[in-house]
Short mmCIF file of C-alpha atoms and ligand atoms in Angstrom, two decimals:
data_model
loop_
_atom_site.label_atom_id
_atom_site.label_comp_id
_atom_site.label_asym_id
_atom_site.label_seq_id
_atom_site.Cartn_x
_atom_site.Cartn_y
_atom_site.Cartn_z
CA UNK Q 2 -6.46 20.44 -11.83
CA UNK Q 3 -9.34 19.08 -10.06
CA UNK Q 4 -10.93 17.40 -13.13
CA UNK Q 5 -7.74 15.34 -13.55
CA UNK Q 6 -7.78 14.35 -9.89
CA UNK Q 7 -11.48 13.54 -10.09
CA UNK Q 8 -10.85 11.16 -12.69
CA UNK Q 9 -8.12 9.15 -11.24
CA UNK Q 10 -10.81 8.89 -8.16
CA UNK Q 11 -13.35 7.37 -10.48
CA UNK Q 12 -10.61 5.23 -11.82
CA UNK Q 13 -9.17 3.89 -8.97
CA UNK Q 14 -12.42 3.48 -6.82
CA UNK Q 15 -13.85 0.36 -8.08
CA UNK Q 16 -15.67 -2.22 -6.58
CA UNK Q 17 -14.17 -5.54 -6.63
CA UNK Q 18 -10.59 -3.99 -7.44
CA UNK Q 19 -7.92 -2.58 -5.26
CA UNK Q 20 -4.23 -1.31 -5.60
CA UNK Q 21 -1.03 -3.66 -6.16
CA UNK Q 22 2.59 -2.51 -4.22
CA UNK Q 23 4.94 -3.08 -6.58
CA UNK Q 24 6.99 -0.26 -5.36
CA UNK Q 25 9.50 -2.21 -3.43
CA UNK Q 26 12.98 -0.47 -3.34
CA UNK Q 27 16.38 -1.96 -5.00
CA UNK Q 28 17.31 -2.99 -1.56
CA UNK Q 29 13.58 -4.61 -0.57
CA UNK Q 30 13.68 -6.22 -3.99
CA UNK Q 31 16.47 -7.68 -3.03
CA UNK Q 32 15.26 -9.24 -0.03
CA UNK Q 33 12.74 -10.64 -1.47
CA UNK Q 34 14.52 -12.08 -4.77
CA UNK Q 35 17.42 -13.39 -2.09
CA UNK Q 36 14.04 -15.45 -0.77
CA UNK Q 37 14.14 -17.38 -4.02
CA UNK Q 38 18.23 -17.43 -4.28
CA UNK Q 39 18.33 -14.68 -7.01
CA UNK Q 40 20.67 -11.96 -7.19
CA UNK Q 41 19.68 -8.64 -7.60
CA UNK Q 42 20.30 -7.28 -10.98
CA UNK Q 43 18.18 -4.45 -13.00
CA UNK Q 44 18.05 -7.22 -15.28
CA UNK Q 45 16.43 -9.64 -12.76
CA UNK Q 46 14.07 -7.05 -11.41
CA UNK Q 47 12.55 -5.91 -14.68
CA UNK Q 48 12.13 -9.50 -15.22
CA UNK Q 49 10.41 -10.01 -11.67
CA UNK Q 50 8.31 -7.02 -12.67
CA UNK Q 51 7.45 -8.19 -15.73
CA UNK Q 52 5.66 -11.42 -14.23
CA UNK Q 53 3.68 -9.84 -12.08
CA UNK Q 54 2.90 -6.55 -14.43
CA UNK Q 55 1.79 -9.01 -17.36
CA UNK Q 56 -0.29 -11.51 -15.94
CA UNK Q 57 -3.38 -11.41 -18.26
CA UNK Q 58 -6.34 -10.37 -16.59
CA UNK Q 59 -4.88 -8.86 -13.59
CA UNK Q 60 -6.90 -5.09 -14.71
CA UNK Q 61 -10.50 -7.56 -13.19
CA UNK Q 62 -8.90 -7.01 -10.05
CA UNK Q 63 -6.34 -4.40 -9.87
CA UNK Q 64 -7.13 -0.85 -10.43
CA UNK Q 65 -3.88 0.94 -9.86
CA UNK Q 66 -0.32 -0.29 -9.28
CA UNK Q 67 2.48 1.98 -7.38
CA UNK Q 68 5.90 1.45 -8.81
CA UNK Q 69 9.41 2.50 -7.83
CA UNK Q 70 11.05 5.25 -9.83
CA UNK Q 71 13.48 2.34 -11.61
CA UNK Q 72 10.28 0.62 -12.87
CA UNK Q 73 9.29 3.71 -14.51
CA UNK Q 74 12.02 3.27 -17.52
CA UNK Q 75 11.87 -0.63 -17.55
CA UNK Q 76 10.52 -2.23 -20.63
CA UNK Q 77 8.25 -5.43 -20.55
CA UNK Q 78 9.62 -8.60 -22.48
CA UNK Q 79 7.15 -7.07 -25.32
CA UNK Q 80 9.19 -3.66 -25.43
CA UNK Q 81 6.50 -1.82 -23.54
CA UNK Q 82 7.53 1.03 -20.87
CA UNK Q 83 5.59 -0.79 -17.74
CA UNK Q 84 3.63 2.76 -17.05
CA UNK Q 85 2.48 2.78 -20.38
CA UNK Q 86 1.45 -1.28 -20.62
CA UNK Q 87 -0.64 -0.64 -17.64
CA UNK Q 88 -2.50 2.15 -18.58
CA UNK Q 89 -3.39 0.53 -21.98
CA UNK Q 90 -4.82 -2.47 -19.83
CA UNK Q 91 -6.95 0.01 -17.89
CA UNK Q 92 -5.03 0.44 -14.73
CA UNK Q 93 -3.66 3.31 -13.19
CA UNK Q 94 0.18 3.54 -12.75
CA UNK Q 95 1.35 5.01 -9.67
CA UNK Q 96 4.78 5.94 -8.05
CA UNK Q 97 6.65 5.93 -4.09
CA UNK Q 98 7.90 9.01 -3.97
CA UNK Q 99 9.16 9.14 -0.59
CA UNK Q 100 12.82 8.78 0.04
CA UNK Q 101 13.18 5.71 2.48
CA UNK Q 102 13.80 5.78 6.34
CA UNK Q 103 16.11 8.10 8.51
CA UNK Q 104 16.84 7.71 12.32
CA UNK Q 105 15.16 10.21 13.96
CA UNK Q 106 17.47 12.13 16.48
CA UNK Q 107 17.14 11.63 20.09
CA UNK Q 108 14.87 9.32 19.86
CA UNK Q 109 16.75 5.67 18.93
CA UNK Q 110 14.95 3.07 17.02
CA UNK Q 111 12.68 5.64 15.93
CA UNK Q 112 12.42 6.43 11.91
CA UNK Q 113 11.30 9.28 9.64
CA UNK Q 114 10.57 9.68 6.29
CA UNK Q 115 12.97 11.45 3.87
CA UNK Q 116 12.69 13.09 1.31
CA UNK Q 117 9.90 16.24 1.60
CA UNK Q 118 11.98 18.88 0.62
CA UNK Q 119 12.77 17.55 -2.86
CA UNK Q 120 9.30 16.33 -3.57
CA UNK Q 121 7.92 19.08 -5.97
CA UNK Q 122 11.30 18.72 -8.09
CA UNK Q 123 10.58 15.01 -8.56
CA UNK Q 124 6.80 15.21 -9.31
CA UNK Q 125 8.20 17.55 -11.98
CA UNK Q 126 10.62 14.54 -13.37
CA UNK Q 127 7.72 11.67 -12.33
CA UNK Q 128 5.06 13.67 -14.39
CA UNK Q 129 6.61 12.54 -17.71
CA UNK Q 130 5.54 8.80 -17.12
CA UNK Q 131 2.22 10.35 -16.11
CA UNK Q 132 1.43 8.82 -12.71
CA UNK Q 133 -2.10 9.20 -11.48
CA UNK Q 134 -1.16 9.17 -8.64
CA UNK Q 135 1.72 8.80 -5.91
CA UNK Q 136 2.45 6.93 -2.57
CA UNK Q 137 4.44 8.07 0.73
CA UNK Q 138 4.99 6.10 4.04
CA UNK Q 139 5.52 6.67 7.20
CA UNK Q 140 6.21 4.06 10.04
CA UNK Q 141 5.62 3.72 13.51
CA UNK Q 142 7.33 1.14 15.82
CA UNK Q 143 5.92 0.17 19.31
CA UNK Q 144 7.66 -0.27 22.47
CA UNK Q 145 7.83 1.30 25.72
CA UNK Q 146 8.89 4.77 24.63
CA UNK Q 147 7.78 4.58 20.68
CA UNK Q 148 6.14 5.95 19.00
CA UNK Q 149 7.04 9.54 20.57
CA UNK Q 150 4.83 12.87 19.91
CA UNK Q 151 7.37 13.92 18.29
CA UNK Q 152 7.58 11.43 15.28
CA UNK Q 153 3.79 11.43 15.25
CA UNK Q 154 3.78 15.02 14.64
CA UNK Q 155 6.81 15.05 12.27
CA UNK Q 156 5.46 12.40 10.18
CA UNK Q 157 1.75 13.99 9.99
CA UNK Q 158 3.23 17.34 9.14
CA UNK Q 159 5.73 15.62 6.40
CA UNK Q 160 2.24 13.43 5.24
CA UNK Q 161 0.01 16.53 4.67
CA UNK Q 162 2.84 18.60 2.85
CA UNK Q 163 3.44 15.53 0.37
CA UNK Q 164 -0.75 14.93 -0.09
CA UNK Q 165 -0.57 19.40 -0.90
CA UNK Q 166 1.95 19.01 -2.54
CA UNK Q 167 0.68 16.22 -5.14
CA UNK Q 168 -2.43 17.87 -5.25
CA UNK Q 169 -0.71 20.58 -6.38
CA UNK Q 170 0.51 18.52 -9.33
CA UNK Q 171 -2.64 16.80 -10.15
CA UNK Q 172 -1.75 13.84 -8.64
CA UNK Q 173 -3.57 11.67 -5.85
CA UNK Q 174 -1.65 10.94 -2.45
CA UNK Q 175 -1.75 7.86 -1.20
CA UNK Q 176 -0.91 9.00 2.39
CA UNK Q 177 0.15 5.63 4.45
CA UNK Q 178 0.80 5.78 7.88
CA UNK Q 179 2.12 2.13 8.94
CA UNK Q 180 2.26 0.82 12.63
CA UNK Q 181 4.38 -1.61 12.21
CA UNK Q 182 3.29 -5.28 12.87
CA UNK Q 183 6.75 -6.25 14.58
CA UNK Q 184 6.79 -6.83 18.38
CA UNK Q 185 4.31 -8.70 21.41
CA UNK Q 186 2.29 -5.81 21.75
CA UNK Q 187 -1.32 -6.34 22.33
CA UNK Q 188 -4.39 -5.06 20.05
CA UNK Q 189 -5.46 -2.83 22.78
CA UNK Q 190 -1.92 -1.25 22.90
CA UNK Q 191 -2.14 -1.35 18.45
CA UNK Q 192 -5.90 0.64 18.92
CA UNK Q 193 -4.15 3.00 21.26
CA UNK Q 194 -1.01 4.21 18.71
CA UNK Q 195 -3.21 3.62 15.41
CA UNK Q 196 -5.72 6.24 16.88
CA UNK Q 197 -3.14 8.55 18.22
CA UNK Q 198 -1.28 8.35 14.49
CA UNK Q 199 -4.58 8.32 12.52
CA UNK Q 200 -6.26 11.51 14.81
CA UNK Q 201 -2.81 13.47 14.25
CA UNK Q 202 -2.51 12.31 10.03
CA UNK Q 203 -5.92 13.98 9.18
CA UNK Q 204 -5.60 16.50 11.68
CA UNK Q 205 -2.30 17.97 10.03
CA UNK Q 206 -4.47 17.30 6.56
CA UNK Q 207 -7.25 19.52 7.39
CA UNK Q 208 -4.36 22.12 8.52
CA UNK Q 209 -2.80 21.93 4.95
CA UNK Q 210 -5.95 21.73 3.30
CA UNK Q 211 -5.75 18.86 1.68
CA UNK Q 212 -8.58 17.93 -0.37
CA UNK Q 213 -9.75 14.54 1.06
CA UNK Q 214 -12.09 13.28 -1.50
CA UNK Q 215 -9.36 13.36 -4.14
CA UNK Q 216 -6.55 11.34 -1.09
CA UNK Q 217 -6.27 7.99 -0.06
CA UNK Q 218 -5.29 6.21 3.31
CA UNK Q 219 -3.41 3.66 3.30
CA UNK Q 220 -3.22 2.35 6.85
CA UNK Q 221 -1.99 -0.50 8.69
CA UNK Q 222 -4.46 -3.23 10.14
CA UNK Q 223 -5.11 -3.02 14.17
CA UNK Q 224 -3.83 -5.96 15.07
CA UNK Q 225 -1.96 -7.75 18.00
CA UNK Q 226 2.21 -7.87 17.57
CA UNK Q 227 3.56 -10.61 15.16
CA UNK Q 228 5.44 -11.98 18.23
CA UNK Q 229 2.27 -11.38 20.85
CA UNK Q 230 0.73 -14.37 22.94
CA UNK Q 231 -2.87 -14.66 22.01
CA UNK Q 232 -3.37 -13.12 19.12
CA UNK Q 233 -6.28 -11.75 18.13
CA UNK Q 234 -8.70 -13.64 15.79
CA UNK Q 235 -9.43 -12.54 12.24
CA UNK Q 236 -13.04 -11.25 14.15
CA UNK Q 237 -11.14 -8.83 16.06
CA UNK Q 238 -9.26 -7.14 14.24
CA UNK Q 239 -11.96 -6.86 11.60
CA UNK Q 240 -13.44 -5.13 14.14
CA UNK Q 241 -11.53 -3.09 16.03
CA UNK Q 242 -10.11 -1.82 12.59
CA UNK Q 243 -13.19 -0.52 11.68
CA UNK Q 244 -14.30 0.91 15.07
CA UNK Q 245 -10.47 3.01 14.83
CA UNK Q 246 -11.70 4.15 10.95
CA UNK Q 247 -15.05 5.53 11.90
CA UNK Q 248 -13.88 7.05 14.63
CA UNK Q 249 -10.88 8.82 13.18
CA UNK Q 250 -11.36 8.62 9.30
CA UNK Q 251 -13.70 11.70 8.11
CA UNK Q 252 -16.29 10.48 5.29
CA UNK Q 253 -15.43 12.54 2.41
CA UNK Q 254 -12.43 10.49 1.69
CA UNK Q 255 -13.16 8.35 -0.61
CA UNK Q 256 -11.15 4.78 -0.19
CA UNK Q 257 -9.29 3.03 2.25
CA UNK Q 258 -6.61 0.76 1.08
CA UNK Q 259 -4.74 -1.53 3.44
CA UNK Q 260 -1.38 -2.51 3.49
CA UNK Q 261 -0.41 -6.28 4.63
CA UNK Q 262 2.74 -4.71 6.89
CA UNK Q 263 3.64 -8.99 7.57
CA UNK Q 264 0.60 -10.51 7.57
CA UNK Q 265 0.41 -13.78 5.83
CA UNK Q 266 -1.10 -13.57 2.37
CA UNK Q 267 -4.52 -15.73 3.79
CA UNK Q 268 -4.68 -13.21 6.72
CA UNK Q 269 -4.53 -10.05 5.08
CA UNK Q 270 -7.16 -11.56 2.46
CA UNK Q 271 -9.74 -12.69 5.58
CA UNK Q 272 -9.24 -9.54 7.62
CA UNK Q 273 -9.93 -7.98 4.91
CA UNK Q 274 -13.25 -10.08 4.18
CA UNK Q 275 -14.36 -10.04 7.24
CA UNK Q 276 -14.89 -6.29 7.55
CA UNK Q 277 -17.00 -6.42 4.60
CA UNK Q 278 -19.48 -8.98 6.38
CA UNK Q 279 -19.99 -7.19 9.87
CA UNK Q 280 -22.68 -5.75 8.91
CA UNK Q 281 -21.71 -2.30 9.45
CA UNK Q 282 -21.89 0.70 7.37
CA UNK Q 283 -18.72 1.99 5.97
CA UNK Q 284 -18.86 5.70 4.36
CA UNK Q 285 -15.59 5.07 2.52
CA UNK Q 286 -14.56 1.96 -0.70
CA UNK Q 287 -12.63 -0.38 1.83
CA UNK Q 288 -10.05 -2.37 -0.20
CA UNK Q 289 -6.60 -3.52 -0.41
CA UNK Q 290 -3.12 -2.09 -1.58
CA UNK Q 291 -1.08 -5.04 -0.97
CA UNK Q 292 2.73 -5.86 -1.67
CA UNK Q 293 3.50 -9.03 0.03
CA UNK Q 294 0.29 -10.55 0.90
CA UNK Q 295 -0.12 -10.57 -3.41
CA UNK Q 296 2.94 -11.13 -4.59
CA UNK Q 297 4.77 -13.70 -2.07
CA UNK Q 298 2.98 -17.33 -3.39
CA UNK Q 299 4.08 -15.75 -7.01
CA UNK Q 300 8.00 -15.08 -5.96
CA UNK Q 301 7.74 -18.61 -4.50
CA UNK Q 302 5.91 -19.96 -7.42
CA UNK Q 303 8.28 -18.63 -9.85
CA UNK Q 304 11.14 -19.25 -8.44
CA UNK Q 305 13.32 -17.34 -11.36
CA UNK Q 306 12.53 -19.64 -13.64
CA UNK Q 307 11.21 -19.06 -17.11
CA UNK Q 308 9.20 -22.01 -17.15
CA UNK Q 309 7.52 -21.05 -13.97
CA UNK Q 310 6.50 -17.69 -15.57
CA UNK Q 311 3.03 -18.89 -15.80
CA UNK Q 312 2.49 -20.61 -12.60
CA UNK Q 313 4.16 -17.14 -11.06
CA UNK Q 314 1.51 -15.21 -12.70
CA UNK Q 315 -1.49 -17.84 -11.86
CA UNK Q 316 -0.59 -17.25 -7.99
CA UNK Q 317 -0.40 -13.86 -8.31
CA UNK Q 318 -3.92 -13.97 -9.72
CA UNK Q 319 -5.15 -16.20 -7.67
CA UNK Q 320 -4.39 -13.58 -4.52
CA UNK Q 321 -5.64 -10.57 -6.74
CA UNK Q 322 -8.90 -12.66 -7.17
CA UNK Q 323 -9.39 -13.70 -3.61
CA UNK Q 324 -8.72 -10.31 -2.49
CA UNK Q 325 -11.39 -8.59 -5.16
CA UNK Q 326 -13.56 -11.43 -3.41
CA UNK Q 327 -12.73 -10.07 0.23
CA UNK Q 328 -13.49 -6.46 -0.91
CA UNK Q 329 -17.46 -7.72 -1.14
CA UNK Q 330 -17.51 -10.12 1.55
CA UNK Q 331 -17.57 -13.28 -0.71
CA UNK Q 332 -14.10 -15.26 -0.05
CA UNK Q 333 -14.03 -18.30 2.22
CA UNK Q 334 -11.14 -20.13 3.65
CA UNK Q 335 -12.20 -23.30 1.29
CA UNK Q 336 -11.59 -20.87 -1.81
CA UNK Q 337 -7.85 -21.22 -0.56
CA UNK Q 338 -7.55 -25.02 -1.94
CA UNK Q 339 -6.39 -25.45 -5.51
P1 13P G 8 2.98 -4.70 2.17
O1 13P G 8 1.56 -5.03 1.81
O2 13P G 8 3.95 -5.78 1.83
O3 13P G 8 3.09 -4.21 3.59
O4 13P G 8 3.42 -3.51 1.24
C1 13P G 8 2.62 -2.42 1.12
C2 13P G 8 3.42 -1.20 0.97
O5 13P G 8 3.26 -0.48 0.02
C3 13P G 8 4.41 -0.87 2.00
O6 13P G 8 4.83 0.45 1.82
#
């Protein structure tokens, strides 16, 4: 069990590559295709997939990609199951296992993450596409009474079952607890929660032992509110991110993939950057798993067209390299200009 888990580590911890989100649900894909003014169709999301999942070269900078469970039995425009296509290019093919968002009761505009008790029967069903390894989130709104104890401990307990229970299957978690970008809190007030949630994730690991070196976090950025006055600069939250990982974030675990939670694609690429040139030691591979921050200037790009196919994938690459840039410190603002 642990050999297999070992080498999806080694596979997926690479310098200069990080993780792809492609795992976007039938209703987020279509959000995001209703962006562009296309409908929603298993036929138009294979073919959304299959831009993104083909663009040559993508395995320089992309290790591992998590899909959603439709994605799994979609064929490329070459008749290739998209697990299988990426694997033969060298990347690892994940999945989101988690069922989506539930209110939580008595505690309104609070959500929880479905979908625990039916895990181990899935993995079972999942493990015939052969995923390396498997994502579940878990978000965390701020206001004035939110996030509550009580989701912070529901969600940890719900995190460290999943990472067990993968583990028990062979398969990496990606365990992603998301404080959501939405709102005018400050970055003091985004510290504050991200500790709280972070201090409670890998306490209710170490309960479950969960074997860290074989996990990876997935966490949000700290970072003012979307709608805050004064937001931070690209400096501080660079930093404070890191100060809230070495404090909380134990050094066995081996990589730390970030989400982009609504950050613009050029923000989520310098944050990133810019942790990589403080100067500070990091004990953990500090890299990206991006959705929207590396596939939005491709949706735009492509616009459903199939003679935009290639200048859909050539944005998309253009964000994958940037970002393998940002993972060693060497992309600049200027690198932004065509
Ligand atoms: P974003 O980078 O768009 O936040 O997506 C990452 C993800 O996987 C959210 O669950």
């Amino acid at each position: 069990m642990t050999n297999q888990l070992k080498q999806t580590i080694k596979d997926m911890v690479v310098v200069g590559k990080g993780i792809l989100a492609a795992d976007e649900s039938a209703k987020t894909a279509a959000k995001r295709l209703a962006s562009i003014n296309i409908e929603s169709t298993e036929e138009t999301r294979r073919q959304y997939r299959n831009l993104i999942l083909t663009a040559p070269g993508m395995e320089e900078y992309i290790c591992g990609v998590i899909l959603f469970e439709e994605t799994l039995h979609q064929k490329s425009d070459s008749g290739i199951l998209f697990p299988e296509l990426l694997e033969k290019n060298g990347i690892v093919p994940g999945i989101k296992v988690d069922d989506g968002l539930a209110d939580l009761e008595g505690h309104p505009g609070e959500q929880y993450t479905k979908g625990i008790e039916t895990l181990g029967k899935k993995l079972e069903e999942y493990k015939k596409s052969k995923p390396g390894f498997a994502k579940w989130r878990a978000v965390y709104s701020i206001s004035e009474n939110a996030p509550s104890d009580m989701l912070i401990k529901r969600n940890a307990g719900d995190l460290a079952r999943y990472a067990k229970i993968c583990q028990e299957h062979s398969i990496v978690p990606i365990v992603e607890p998301e404080v959501l970008i939405d709102g005018n809190h400050s970055i003091e007030t985004c510290y504050k929660i991200t500790e709280k949630v972070q201090k409670a994730v890998f306490d209710a690991l170490k309960h479950e032992c969960v074997m860290l070196e074989y996990t990876i976090l997935k966490p949000s950025m700290v970072i003012s509110g979307k709608q805050a006055a004064n937001r931070a600069n690209v400096d501080e939250v660079a930093r404070q991110t890191i100060k809230c990982l070495k404090a909380n974030v134990p050094a066995e675990l081996p990589s730390i993939n970030f989400l982009s939670g609504g950050q613009t694609s050029q923000e989520a690429t310098a944050h990133l950057n810019r942790m990589h040139t403080l100067g500070e030691e990091l004990p953990w591979y500090v890299s990206f798993s991006y959705g929207r921050a590396l596939q939005d200037s491709a949706l735009k790009a492509w616009h459903g067209k199939k003679e935009n196919v290639e200048a859909g994938q050539n944005a998309f690459l253009k964000r994958a390299m940037l970002n393998s840039l940002a993972t060693k410190g060497e992309y600049s603002e200027d690198m932004e200009k065509d």
